[in-house]
Amino acid sequence: MLKSLPFLLFLLTGVELSATEFEIQIQLEEYQTHSIPIADGSQWQFQSRYELPITLDAVESYAKHQQLEIKIQERSFNQSSGGGGCGHSPACIIVLPFYLLDMLTADTVTLDQVSFYHQGAWQIDMFYSRPHGQLVRIKSDTISMLSSTLIQQTIIGANQQAMVQLSQQLIAQLPKLQTTEELSLFKKELSGMSYPVQNLPLTRTQQLMALELLRQSSLSEAQFMTLASGWCDLPKYYPTLVGPEYSPLNLLVYSSPLTQGENASYLLDCVKSADVFSVEQQASIDRLVGLQEQALTQLGHFISAEWWDDSVKQYFLEYLPMTSHRQMTTLNPLLGIYQGWWIENTISKADYITLVKDYPEKSAPLREQLKVTNPHVLQARMTLVEEGILSPIPLLEELTVAGVAIDSQLAQRLAKLYWQDHYAIERFAILPRQDKDIQKQAYILGLLAPLPESLRQALPVESGSFDARPAWDIAILNTQIQKLEISLQQRPRLGDLTPSTPQRVSTRVDEHGSPTYAGLIWYALSFHPEQYKQIGQRRLEALEEEQQDSWLEKGRSLWEQLPQPQ
């Protein structure tokens, strides 16, 4: 007697001459029905149109009656191998779910395998539990089986009619299913009836049943999405499934249970390829897009800024055009800015400043796409730098790389930035200390030095970093500074010779942590090659004179003039 052993869904077919003869031999005229009690007190309905031994004790008499030879051997299966060692073999039928058998809590399970032969030809394998001797698995090329855990029913030898009946009973259970586990099992069992043989007629019948259920029942959001997700997945497996009665558009008019923007997006993705919508379908689409819009205003729902940014982009480019009005239904300032960008490809200075000040995290992905070649973006970023909200170096670096034309107004603003202190000196335990204001000033010199002389002469000189004045005078005003070579305490490096890499000459501080601008001055001289060459030569001469005048050098020369011991 089978006790407390529900069944797992599988459907199998196969063709083999000897096995087919055996199947005919054991086939019954009518289904035999058994009600098997299970652990929760309910009954599992077991139907079979084949004469099979359901216990190990019945095997010997069964084989004698069918004139079959048997071979019994012990087999061990690893549970992690997929269904107790069955894997995904099309010739394997799992009759009873292993996970409900107490004996299978271990990593491996041992069963008694009975192989049946007719005149030496293999017919079928049956597996029995130990020590109970109950049938738990069948391996056959021809015997098919259909089973559902949700409705507690198993049919061995199921034909098309039996599959239709079981599908109808299963779909009728959907309004009663509440948990995520139940709904997941529903989808798996319903789709499993026509897999892996792709039973297209059965799938079409199931869709018509689902449509009738939608007409007659009021489903929850989770129940509706279970049905919709299965329907929307069908084109991947059945590309020939065409016809208005099978179209996912039928789901739209029954989508009133949906309240979440994520579910609305899923259903819209399912139907967006359609060219024409009915009046009722269009009204449903308008409502679903409205759900998406409401969800986008709940910024805390989105874990990452990238997720929110992608969702907004898809909303404006794909979903909003599906509506009849093509306009947002809420007045949300953030979405209004994104609408201007994605629909009209425009953004104002005020909008950019709002993004930085009010939505710095969520707007970061969009702002990465907005470049200083856009004049509104440039004006906004300059304002934010001047207010101390943004760092100047990223802006200056982007201006340099993009080759943005510098007009007189922008030149005036850059000149003011040159004299301001924006960075504190960075001190590290091992690495040299850095003053990024020198790097900032180097970028500004590189942007302003190529401008016409008349424009450069009109730029403001303000109080601030007094030590940066020589570099300004040389690069911007082309001023000759007397005895400049004496004040240059550092030699130019190879990287100091080109204006295209100012950042390599602008991070120096002395041993006390104070800025030293010798590198910046050498960089300023690089804009005037002749002066650079002259100062360099004078610096070498000054170093030689300094070396000759040092007391150590004089002592060494005196020592060399003394007679050496023989």
Coordinates of C-alpha atoms in Angstrom, one line a residue:
M1 CA 0.0 0.0 0.0
L2 CA 1.3 3.5 -0.9
K3 CA 1.2 5.9 2.0
S4 CA 2.0 9.6 2.2
L5 CA 3.6 9.7 -1.3
P6 CA 2.4 12.5 -3.7
F7 CA 3.4 12.4 -7.3
L8 CA 5.7 14.7 -9.4
L9 CA 4.8 16.0 -12.9
F10 CA 6.5 14.4 -15.9
L11 CA 5.3 13.5 -19.4
L12 CA 7.2 11.0 -21.6
T13 CA 6.8 9.4 -25.0
G14 CA 8.9 7.0 -27.1
V15 CA 8.7 4.4 -29.8
E16 CA 10.3 0.9 -29.8
L17 CA 8.8 -2.2 -31.3
S18 CA 9.3 -4.7 -28.5
A19 CA 8.4 -2.1 -25.9
T20 CA 5.2 -1.2 -27.8
E21 CA 4.2 -4.8 -27.9
F22 CA 4.7 -5.0 -24.1
E23 CA 2.7 -1.8 -23.7
I24 CA -0.3 -3.3 -25.6
Q25 CA 0.0 -6.5 -23.5
I26 CA -0.3 -4.7 -20.2
Q27 CA -2.8 -2.0 -21.3
L28 CA -6.2 -2.1 -19.6
E29 CA -9.5 -1.4 -21.2
E30 CA -10.4 1.2 -18.6
Y31 CA -8.5 3.4 -16.1
Q32 CA -8.0 1.9 -12.7
T33 CA -8.4 4.5 -9.9
H34 CA -6.8 4.3 -6.5
S35 CA -7.1 6.9 -3.8
I36 CA -3.9 7.0 -1.7
P37 CA -3.9 8.7 1.7
I38 CA -1.1 11.2 2.2
A39 CA 0.4 12.9 5.3
D40 CA -2.0 15.8 5.6
G41 CA -5.0 13.6 5.7
S42 CA -6.1 14.2 2.1
Q43 CA -6.2 11.8 -0.8
W44 CA -4.0 11.5 -3.9
Q45 CA -5.9 10.2 -6.9
F46 CA -3.8 7.6 -8.9
Q47 CA -5.2 6.5 -12.3
S48 CA -3.5 4.0 -14.6
R49 CA -4.5 2.2 -17.8
Y50 CA -1.6 -0.2 -17.4
E51 CA -1.2 -3.2 -15.2
L52 CA 1.9 -2.5 -13.2
P53 CA 3.2 -3.8 -9.8
I54 CA 3.1 -0.9 -7.4
T55 CA 4.9 -2.9 -4.6
L56 CA 8.1 -4.9 -4.7
D57 CA 6.2 -7.9 -3.2
A58 CA 4.0 -8.0 -6.3
V59 CA 6.9 -8.1 -8.8
E60 CA 7.5 -11.8 -8.9
S61 CA 3.8 -12.8 -9.5
Y62 CA 3.5 -9.9 -12.0
A63 CA 6.5 -11.2 -14.0
K64 CA 5.2 -14.7 -14.0
H65 CA 1.8 -13.6 -15.2
Q66 CA 3.3 -11.5 -18.0
Q67 CA 5.9 -14.2 -18.9
L68 CA 8.7 -11.7 -18.2
E69 CA 12.2 -12.3 -16.8
I70 CA 13.3 -10.0 -14.0
K71 CA 16.7 -8.8 -12.7
I72 CA 16.8 -7.1 -9.3
Q73 CA 19.8 -5.0 -8.3
E74 CA 20.5 -2.4 -5.7
R75 CA 21.1 1.1 -7.1
S76 CA 22.3 4.3 -5.3
F77 CA 21.5 7.8 -6.6
N78 CA 22.9 11.2 -5.7
Q79 CA 20.0 13.5 -5.0
S80 CA 21.9 16.5 -6.4
S81 CA 22.1 14.8 -9.8
G82 CA 18.5 15.9 -10.7
G83 CA 15.7 13.8 -9.5
G84 CA 17.5 11.0 -7.7
G85 CA 20.0 10.3 -10.5
C86 CA 17.4 10.6 -13.2
G87 CA 18.7 13.8 -14.6
H88 CA 16.8 15.0 -17.6
S89 CA 16.6 11.7 -19.5
P90 CA 13.5 11.5 -21.7
A91 CA 13.2 7.8 -20.7
C92 CA 12.9 8.5 -17.0
I93 CA 9.6 9.0 -15.2
I94 CA 9.7 10.0 -11.6
V95 CA 6.5 8.7 -10.1
L96 CA 6.8 10.0 -6.6
P97 CA 8.7 13.2 -5.5
F98 CA 11.9 12.3 -3.7
Y99 CA 11.8 15.4 -1.5
L100 CA 8.7 14.1 0.3
L101 CA 10.3 10.7 1.2
D102 CA 11.7 10.6 4.7
M103 CA 14.4 8.2 3.6
L104 CA 15.8 10.7 1.1
T105 CA 16.9 13.4 3.6
A106 CA 20.5 12.0 3.1
D107 CA 22.7 13.0 0.2
T108 CA 22.2 9.7 -1.5
V109 CA 19.3 7.2 -1.8
T110 CA 19.4 3.5 -2.3
L111 CA 16.5 1.8 -4.3
D112 CA 15.8 -1.7 -5.6
Q113 CA 15.8 -1.6 -9.4
V114 CA 13.8 -4.3 -11.1
S115 CA 14.5 -4.7 -14.8
F116 CA 11.9 -6.6 -16.9
Y117 CA 12.9 -8.5 -20.0
H118 CA 10.9 -10.4 -22.6
Q119 CA 12.9 -13.1 -24.4
G120 CA 16.1 -11.2 -23.5
A121 CA 14.8 -7.8 -24.7
W122 CA 14.6 -5.1 -22.1
Q123 CA 11.1 -3.7 -21.6
I124 CA 10.9 -1.5 -18.5
D125 CA 12.7 -0.6 -15.2
M126 CA 10.8 0.0 -12.0
F127 CA 12.4 1.3 -8.8
Y128 CA 11.1 0.6 -5.3
S129 CA 11.9 2.3 -2.0
R130 CA 13.8 0.6 0.7
P131 CA 12.7 -0.8 3.1
H132 CA 9.0 -0.1 2.2
G133 CA 9.1 -1.6 -1.2
Q134 CA 6.9 1.1 -2.8
L135 CA 7.1 2.1 -6.5
V136 CA 8.8 5.5 -6.7
R137 CA 10.2 5.6 -10.3
I138 CA 9.6 4.2 -13.8
K139 CA 12.0 4.1 -16.7
S140 CA 10.3 3.3 -20.0
D141 CA 10.4 4.3 -23.7
T142 CA 6.7 4.2 -24.2
I143 CA 4.6 4.6 -21.1
S144 CA 3.6 8.2 -20.6
M145 CA 2.6 9.8 -17.3
L146 CA 0.9 13.0 -16.3
S147 CA 0.8 14.3 -12.8
S148 CA 0.0 17.4 -10.7
T149 CA 1.0 18.0 -7.1
L150 CA -1.4 20.9 -6.8
I151 CA -4.5 18.9 -7.6
Q152 CA -3.0 15.6 -6.2
Q153 CA -3.6 13.5 -9.2
T154 CA -1.5 11.2 -11.4
I155 CA -2.3 9.5 -14.6
I156 CA -0.1 6.8 -16.1
G157 CA -0.8 6.3 -19.8
A158 CA -2.3 9.8 -20.3
N159 CA -3.7 10.6 -23.7
Q160 CA -4.6 14.0 -25.1
Q161 CA -8.0 14.1 -23.6
A162 CA -6.5 13.2 -20.2
M163 CA -4.0 16.1 -20.5
V164 CA -6.8 18.5 -21.4
Q165 CA -8.9 17.4 -18.4
L166 CA -6.0 17.8 -16.1
S167 CA -5.1 21.2 -17.5
Q168 CA -8.7 22.3 -16.9
Q169 CA -8.6 21.2 -13.3
L170 CA -5.3 22.8 -12.7
I171 CA -6.3 26.2 -14.2
A172 CA -9.5 26.2 -12.1
Q173 CA -7.3 26.0 -9.0
L174 CA -5.5 29.3 -9.7
P175 CA -7.9 31.6 -7.7
K176 CA -7.2 29.4 -4.6
L177 CA -3.4 29.6 -4.8
Q178 CA -1.9 32.3 -2.5
T179 CA 1.8 31.6 -1.8
T180 CA 4.7 32.2 -4.1
E181 CA 5.6 28.5 -3.9
E182 CA 2.1 27.5 -5.0
L183 CA 2.0 29.9 -7.9
S184 CA 5.5 28.9 -9.1
L185 CA 4.4 25.2 -9.0
F186 CA 1.3 26.1 -11.0
K187 CA 3.3 27.7 -13.8
K188 CA 5.7 24.8 -13.9
E189 CA 3.0 22.1 -14.0
L190 CA 0.9 23.8 -16.6
S191 CA 3.8 24.4 -19.0
G192 CA 5.3 20.9 -18.2
M193 CA 2.3 19.2 -19.7
S194 CA 3.4 20.1 -23.2
Y195 CA 7.2 19.9 -22.6
P196 CA 9.5 18.7 -24.1
V197 CA 7.4 17.4 -27.0
Q198 CA 5.8 20.9 -27.6
N199 CA 2.2 19.9 -27.7
L200 CA 0.8 22.9 -29.6
P201 CA -2.9 21.8 -29.6
L202 CA -2.7 21.4 -25.8
T203 CA -1.1 24.8 -25.4
R204 CA -3.8 26.5 -27.5
T205 CA -6.5 24.8 -25.4
Q206 CA -4.8 25.9 -22.2
Q207 CA -4.8 29.5 -23.4
L208 CA -8.5 29.4 -24.2
M209 CA -9.1 28.0 -20.7
A210 CA -7.0 30.7 -19.1
L211 CA -9.0 33.4 -21.1
E212 CA -12.2 31.9 -19.8
L213 CA -10.9 32.0 -16.2
L214 CA -10.1 35.7 -16.6
R215 CA -13.6 36.4 -17.8
Q216 CA -15.2 34.6 -14.9
S217 CA -12.9 35.1 -11.9
S218 CA -11.3 38.0 -10.0
L219 CA -7.6 37.2 -9.6
S220 CA -5.1 38.9 -7.3
E221 CA -2.1 40.7 -8.8
A222 CA 0.2 37.7 -8.1
Q223 CA -2.3 35.2 -9.7
F224 CA -2.7 37.4 -12.7
M225 CA 1.0 37.8 -13.2
T226 CA 1.5 34.0 -13.0
L227 CA -1.0 33.5 -15.8
A228 CA 0.4 36.4 -17.8
S229 CA 4.1 35.4 -17.5
G230 CA 3.3 31.9 -18.8
W231 CA 1.3 33.4 -21.7
C232 CA 4.0 35.9 -22.6
D233 CA 6.7 33.2 -22.6
L234 CA 4.9 31.1 -25.2
P235 CA 6.2 32.8 -28.3
K236 CA 9.7 31.8 -27.4
Y237 CA 8.7 28.1 -27.6
Y238 CA 5.8 28.2 -30.1
P239 CA 6.6 30.8 -32.8
T240 CA 3.7 29.4 -34.9
L241 CA 1.2 30.2 -32.2
V242 CA -0.7 32.9 -34.0
G243 CA -4.3 34.1 -34.1
P244 CA -6.2 36.8 -32.2
E245 CA -7.5 34.4 -29.7
Y246 CA -4.0 33.5 -28.6
S247 CA -2.5 37.0 -28.6
P248 CA -1.2 38.4 -25.3
L249 CA -3.3 41.5 -26.1
N250 CA -6.2 39.6 -24.6
L251 CA -4.5 40.1 -21.2
L252 CA -4.8 43.9 -21.3
V253 CA -8.5 44.2 -20.6
Y254 CA -8.2 42.0 -17.5
S255 CA -5.1 43.7 -16.1
S256 CA -7.1 45.7 -13.5
P257 CA -5.5 43.7 -10.6
L258 CA -2.1 45.3 -11.4
T259 CA -0.9 48.0 -9.1
Q260 CA 2.9 47.8 -9.3
G261 CA 4.9 49.6 -11.9
E262 CA 7.3 46.6 -12.4
N263 CA 4.4 44.3 -13.3
A264 CA 3.0 47.0 -15.6
S265 CA 6.3 47.1 -17.4
Y266 CA 6.3 43.3 -17.8
L267 CA 2.9 43.3 -19.4
L268 CA 3.7 46.3 -21.6
D269 CA 6.8 44.6 -22.9
C270 CA 4.7 41.6 -23.7
V271 CA 2.4 43.6 -26.0
K272 CA 4.4 46.5 -27.3
S273 CA 5.2 44.9 -30.6
A274 CA 1.6 45.1 -31.6
D275 CA 0.7 47.7 -34.3
V276 CA -3.0 48.4 -33.4
F277 CA -4.9 48.4 -30.1
S278 CA -8.6 48.4 -29.5
V279 CA -10.2 51.2 -27.5
E280 CA -10.4 48.9 -24.4
Q281 CA -6.8 47.8 -24.8
Q282 CA -5.6 51.4 -25.2
A283 CA -7.4 52.4 -22.0
S284 CA -5.6 49.6 -20.2
I285 CA -2.2 50.7 -21.7
D286 CA -2.8 54.3 -20.5
R287 CA -3.5 53.0 -17.0
L288 CA -0.4 50.7 -17.0
V289 CA 1.9 53.5 -18.1
G290 CA 0.5 55.7 -15.4
L291 CA 1.5 53.0 -12.9
Q292 CA 5.0 53.1 -14.2
E293 CA 5.1 56.9 -13.9
Q294 CA 4.0 56.7 -10.2
A295 CA 6.6 54.0 -9.5
L296 CA 9.4 56.3 -11.0
T297 CA 8.5 59.0 -8.5
Q298 CA 9.3 56.6 -5.6
L299 CA 13.0 57.0 -5.7
G300 CA 13.7 54.9 -2.7
H301 CA 12.2 51.8 -4.4
F302 CA 15.2 51.7 -6.8
I303 CA 18.3 50.2 -5.3
S304 CA 20.8 51.8 -7.7
A305 CA 20.8 55.1 -9.7
E306 CA 21.6 53.1 -12.8
W307 CA 18.4 51.0 -12.4
W308 CA 16.3 54.2 -12.0
D309 CA 18.0 55.9 -14.9
D310 CA 17.4 52.9 -17.2
S311 CA 13.8 52.7 -16.1
V312 CA 13.2 56.4 -16.8
K313 CA 14.9 56.2 -20.3
Q314 CA 12.7 53.2 -21.2
Y315 CA 9.6 55.0 -19.9
F316 CA 10.1 58.0 -22.1
L317 CA 11.4 56.2 -25.2
E318 CA 9.2 53.1 -25.2
Y319 CA 6.2 53.2 -22.9
L320 CA 5.0 56.8 -23.0
P321 CA 4.7 56.7 -26.8
M322 CA 2.3 53.8 -26.4
T323 CA -0.3 56.0 -24.6
S324 CA -3.1 57.9 -26.4
H325 CA -2.1 61.2 -24.8
R326 CA 1.8 60.9 -24.8
Q327 CA 2.0 63.2 -21.8
M328 CA 2.9 62.6 -18.2
T329 CA 0.0 62.6 -15.8
T330 CA 1.9 64.0 -12.8
L331 CA 3.8 67.2 -12.2
N332 CA 7.1 65.8 -11.0
P333 CA 10.1 68.2 -11.3
L334 CA 12.7 65.4 -11.7
L335 CA 10.7 63.5 -14.4
G336 CA 10.0 66.9 -16.1
I337 CA 13.8 67.4 -16.5
Y338 CA 14.3 63.9 -17.9
Q339 CA 11.3 64.4 -20.2
G340 CA 13.0 67.5 -21.7
W341 CA 16.2 65.5 -22.2
W342 CA 14.8 62.3 -23.6
I343 CA 12.0 63.7 -25.6
E344 CA 13.3 67.1 -26.8
N345 CA 17.0 66.5 -26.2
T346 CA 17.4 69.7 -24.3
I347 CA 18.4 70.7 -20.8
S348 CA 18.6 74.2 -19.3
K349 CA 21.2 75.6 -17.0
A350 CA 18.6 75.8 -14.1
D351 CA 17.6 72.1 -14.7
Y352 CA 21.3 70.9 -14.5
I353 CA 21.8 72.9 -11.3
T354 CA 18.6 71.3 -9.9
L355 CA 20.0 67.8 -10.7
V356 CA 23.2 68.5 -8.9
K357 CA 21.7 70.2 -5.8
D358 CA 18.5 68.2 -5.2
Y359 CA 19.2 64.8 -6.8
P360 CA 23.0 64.3 -6.8
E361 CA 22.9 60.5 -6.6
K362 CA 19.9 59.6 -8.9
S363 CA 21.0 62.1 -11.6
A364 CA 24.6 60.9 -11.7
P365 CA 24.2 58.5 -14.7
L366 CA 22.5 61.2 -16.8
R367 CA 25.0 63.9 -15.9
E368 CA 27.8 61.6 -17.1
Q369 CA 26.2 61.8 -20.5
L370 CA 25.9 65.6 -20.5
K371 CA 29.1 67.2 -21.8
V372 CA 30.5 70.7 -21.6
T373 CA 30.1 71.0 -25.4
N374 CA 26.5 71.7 -24.5
P375 CA 26.5 75.5 -23.6
H376 CA 23.8 75.1 -20.9
V377 CA 25.7 72.3 -19.2
L378 CA 28.9 74.4 -19.3
Q379 CA 27.3 77.5 -17.8
A380 CA 25.7 75.4 -15.1
R381 CA 28.9 73.6 -14.2
M382 CA 30.9 76.9 -14.1
T383 CA 28.3 78.3 -11.7
L384 CA 28.4 75.2 -9.5
V385 CA 32.3 75.4 -9.4
E386 CA 32.1 79.1 -8.5
E387 CA 29.7 78.3 -5.7
G388 CA 32.0 75.6 -4.4
I389 CA 29.6 72.8 -5.0
L390 CA 31.6 71.1 -7.7
S391 CA 35.3 70.6 -8.0
P392 CA 37.0 72.7 -10.8
I393 CA 39.6 70.1 -12.1
P394 CA 37.1 67.7 -13.7
L395 CA 35.5 70.6 -15.6
L396 CA 38.8 72.1 -16.7
E397 CA 40.1 68.7 -17.8
E398 CA 36.9 68.1 -19.9
L399 CA 37.3 71.6 -21.4
T400 CA 40.9 70.8 -22.4
V401 CA 40.1 67.4 -23.9
A402 CA 36.9 68.6 -25.7
G403 CA 38.7 71.6 -27.2
V404 CA 35.8 74.0 -26.3
A405 CA 36.2 77.5 -27.7
I406 CA 36.9 80.0 -25.0
D407 CA 35.0 83.3 -25.4
S408 CA 35.7 86.5 -23.5
Q409 CA 33.0 85.8 -20.9
L410 CA 34.3 82.3 -20.1
A411 CA 37.9 83.5 -20.1
Q412 CA 37.0 86.1 -17.5
R413 CA 35.4 83.4 -15.3
L414 CA 38.4 81.1 -15.7
A415 CA 40.8 83.9 -14.8
K416 CA 38.9 84.4 -11.5
L417 CA 39.1 80.7 -10.7
Y418 CA 42.9 80.9 -11.2
W419 CA 43.3 83.1 -8.2
Q420 CA 41.0 81.3 -5.8
D421 CA 41.9 78.5 -3.4
H422 CA 39.6 75.5 -4.0
Y423 CA 41.7 72.6 -2.5
A424 CA 43.4 71.9 0.8
I425 CA 46.9 70.5 0.6
E426 CA 46.7 66.7 0.7
R427 CA 49.0 64.9 3.1
F428 CA 49.7 61.2 2.9
A429 CA 51.8 59.0 5.1
I430 CA 54.2 57.8 2.3
L431 CA 53.3 59.6 -0.9
P432 CA 54.4 63.2 -1.5
R433 CA 51.9 65.9 -0.4
Q434 CA 50.0 67.6 -3.2
D435 CA 48.3 70.9 -3.8
K436 CA 45.6 70.5 -6.4
D437 CA 45.2 74.2 -6.8
I438 CA 48.5 74.1 -8.8
Q439 CA 47.0 71.5 -11.1
K440 CA 43.9 73.7 -11.5
Q441 CA 46.0 76.7 -12.3
A442 CA 48.0 74.7 -14.9
Y443 CA 44.8 73.7 -16.7
I444 CA 43.7 77.3 -16.7
L445 CA 47.0 78.6 -18.1
G446 CA 46.7 75.9 -20.9
L447 CA 43.2 77.2 -21.8
L448 CA 43.9 80.9 -21.7
A449 CA 47.5 81.1 -23.1
P450 CA 46.4 80.4 -26.7
L451 CA 43.9 83.3 -26.7
P452 CA 44.5 86.6 -28.6
E453 CA 46.8 88.9 -26.7
S454 CA 44.2 91.7 -26.5
L455 CA 41.9 89.3 -24.7
R456 CA 44.6 88.0 -22.4
Q457 CA 45.6 91.5 -21.5
A458 CA 42.1 92.4 -20.3
L459 CA 41.8 89.4 -17.9
P460 CA 41.5 90.2 -14.2
V461 CA 44.4 89.8 -11.8
E462 CA 43.1 89.3 -8.3
S463 CA 44.6 88.8 -4.9
G464 CA 45.1 85.3 -3.8
S465 CA 47.9 83.0 -4.6
F466 CA 50.7 85.5 -4.8
D467 CA 53.3 82.9 -5.7
A468 CA 51.3 82.0 -8.8
R469 CA 51.8 85.5 -10.2
P470 CA 55.0 84.8 -12.1
A471 CA 53.5 81.9 -14.0
W472 CA 50.5 84.1 -14.9
D473 CA 52.7 87.0 -16.0
I474 CA 54.8 84.7 -18.2
A475 CA 52.0 82.6 -19.9
I476 CA 49.2 85.2 -20.1
L477 CA 50.9 88.6 -20.2
N478 CA 54.2 87.5 -21.9
T479 CA 56.2 89.4 -19.3
Q480 CA 60.0 89.2 -19.0
I481 CA 60.9 88.7 -15.4
Q482 CA 64.3 89.8 -14.3
K483 CA 66.6 87.2 -12.7
L484 CA 63.8 84.6 -13.0
E485 CA 66.4 81.8 -13.2
I486 CA 67.5 82.5 -9.7
S487 CA 64.1 81.8 -8.2
L488 CA 63.6 78.6 -10.1
Q489 CA 64.6 76.1 -7.5
Q490 CA 63.6 73.0 -9.5
R491 CA 64.8 71.8 -12.9
P492 CA 62.2 71.0 -15.5
R493 CA 61.4 67.4 -16.1
L494 CA 60.7 65.7 -19.4
G495 CA 56.9 65.9 -18.7
D496 CA 57.1 69.6 -18.1
L497 CA 57.8 70.5 -21.7
T498 CA 54.3 70.1 -23.2
P499 CA 51.2 72.2 -22.4
S500 CA 49.0 69.1 -23.1
T501 CA 50.0 67.5 -19.8
P502 CA 49.8 70.3 -17.2
Q503 CA 48.7 67.8 -14.5
R504 CA 52.2 66.4 -14.5
V505 CA 53.8 69.6 -13.3
S506 CA 51.3 70.8 -10.7
T507 CA 51.3 68.6 -7.6
R508 CA 54.4 69.8 -5.9
V509 CA 54.9 71.0 -2.3
D510 CA 58.1 71.6 -0.4
E511 CA 59.3 69.7 2.6
H512 CA 57.2 71.9 4.8
G513 CA 54.0 71.1 2.8
S514 CA 53.8 74.6 1.3
P515 CA 53.1 74.9 -2.5
T516 CA 56.1 75.4 -4.7
Y517 CA 55.4 76.8 -8.1
A518 CA 58.7 76.2 -9.9
G519 CA 57.1 73.5 -12.0
L520 CA 54.1 75.8 -12.9
I521 CA 56.5 78.5 -14.0
W522 CA 58.4 76.1 -16.2
Y523 CA 55.1 75.1 -17.7
A524 CA 54.2 78.8 -18.3
L525 CA 57.6 79.2 -20.1
S526 CA 56.8 76.3 -22.4
F527 CA 54.2 78.6 -24.1
H528 CA 57.2 80.9 -25.1
P529 CA 59.9 78.5 -26.5
E530 CA 62.6 81.2 -27.0
Q531 CA 62.2 82.5 -23.5
Y532 CA 62.1 79.0 -22.1
K533 CA 65.4 78.2 -23.8
Q534 CA 67.0 81.4 -22.6
I535 CA 65.9 80.9 -19.0
G536 CA 67.0 77.3 -19.1
Q537 CA 70.5 78.3 -20.3
R538 CA 70.7 81.0 -17.6
R539 CA 69.7 78.6 -15.0
L540 CA 72.4 76.2 -15.9
E541 CA 75.0 79.0 -15.8
A542 CA 73.7 80.1 -12.4
L543 CA 74.0 76.6 -11.1
E544 CA 77.6 76.4 -12.3
E545 CA 78.5 79.7 -10.7
E546 CA 76.8 78.6 -7.4
Q547 CA 78.8 75.4 -7.5
Q548 CA 82.1 77.2 -8.1
D549 CA 81.4 79.6 -5.2
S550 CA 80.5 77.0 -2.7
W551 CA 83.1 76.4 0.1
L552 CA 83.0 72.7 -0.5
E553 CA 84.0 73.1 -4.1
K554 CA 86.7 75.5 -3.1
G555 CA 88.0 73.0 -0.6
R556 CA 88.0 70.3 -3.1
S557 CA 90.0 72.4 -5.6
L558 CA 92.6 73.3 -3.0
W559 CA 93.0 69.7 -2.0
E560 CA 93.5 68.7 -5.7
Q561 CA 96.4 71.3 -5.9
L562 CA 98.3 69.9 -3.0
P563 CA 101.2 67.4 -3.7
Q564 CA 99.9 63.8 -3.4
P565 CA 101.9 61.3 -1.2
Q566 CA 104.2 58.9 -3.2

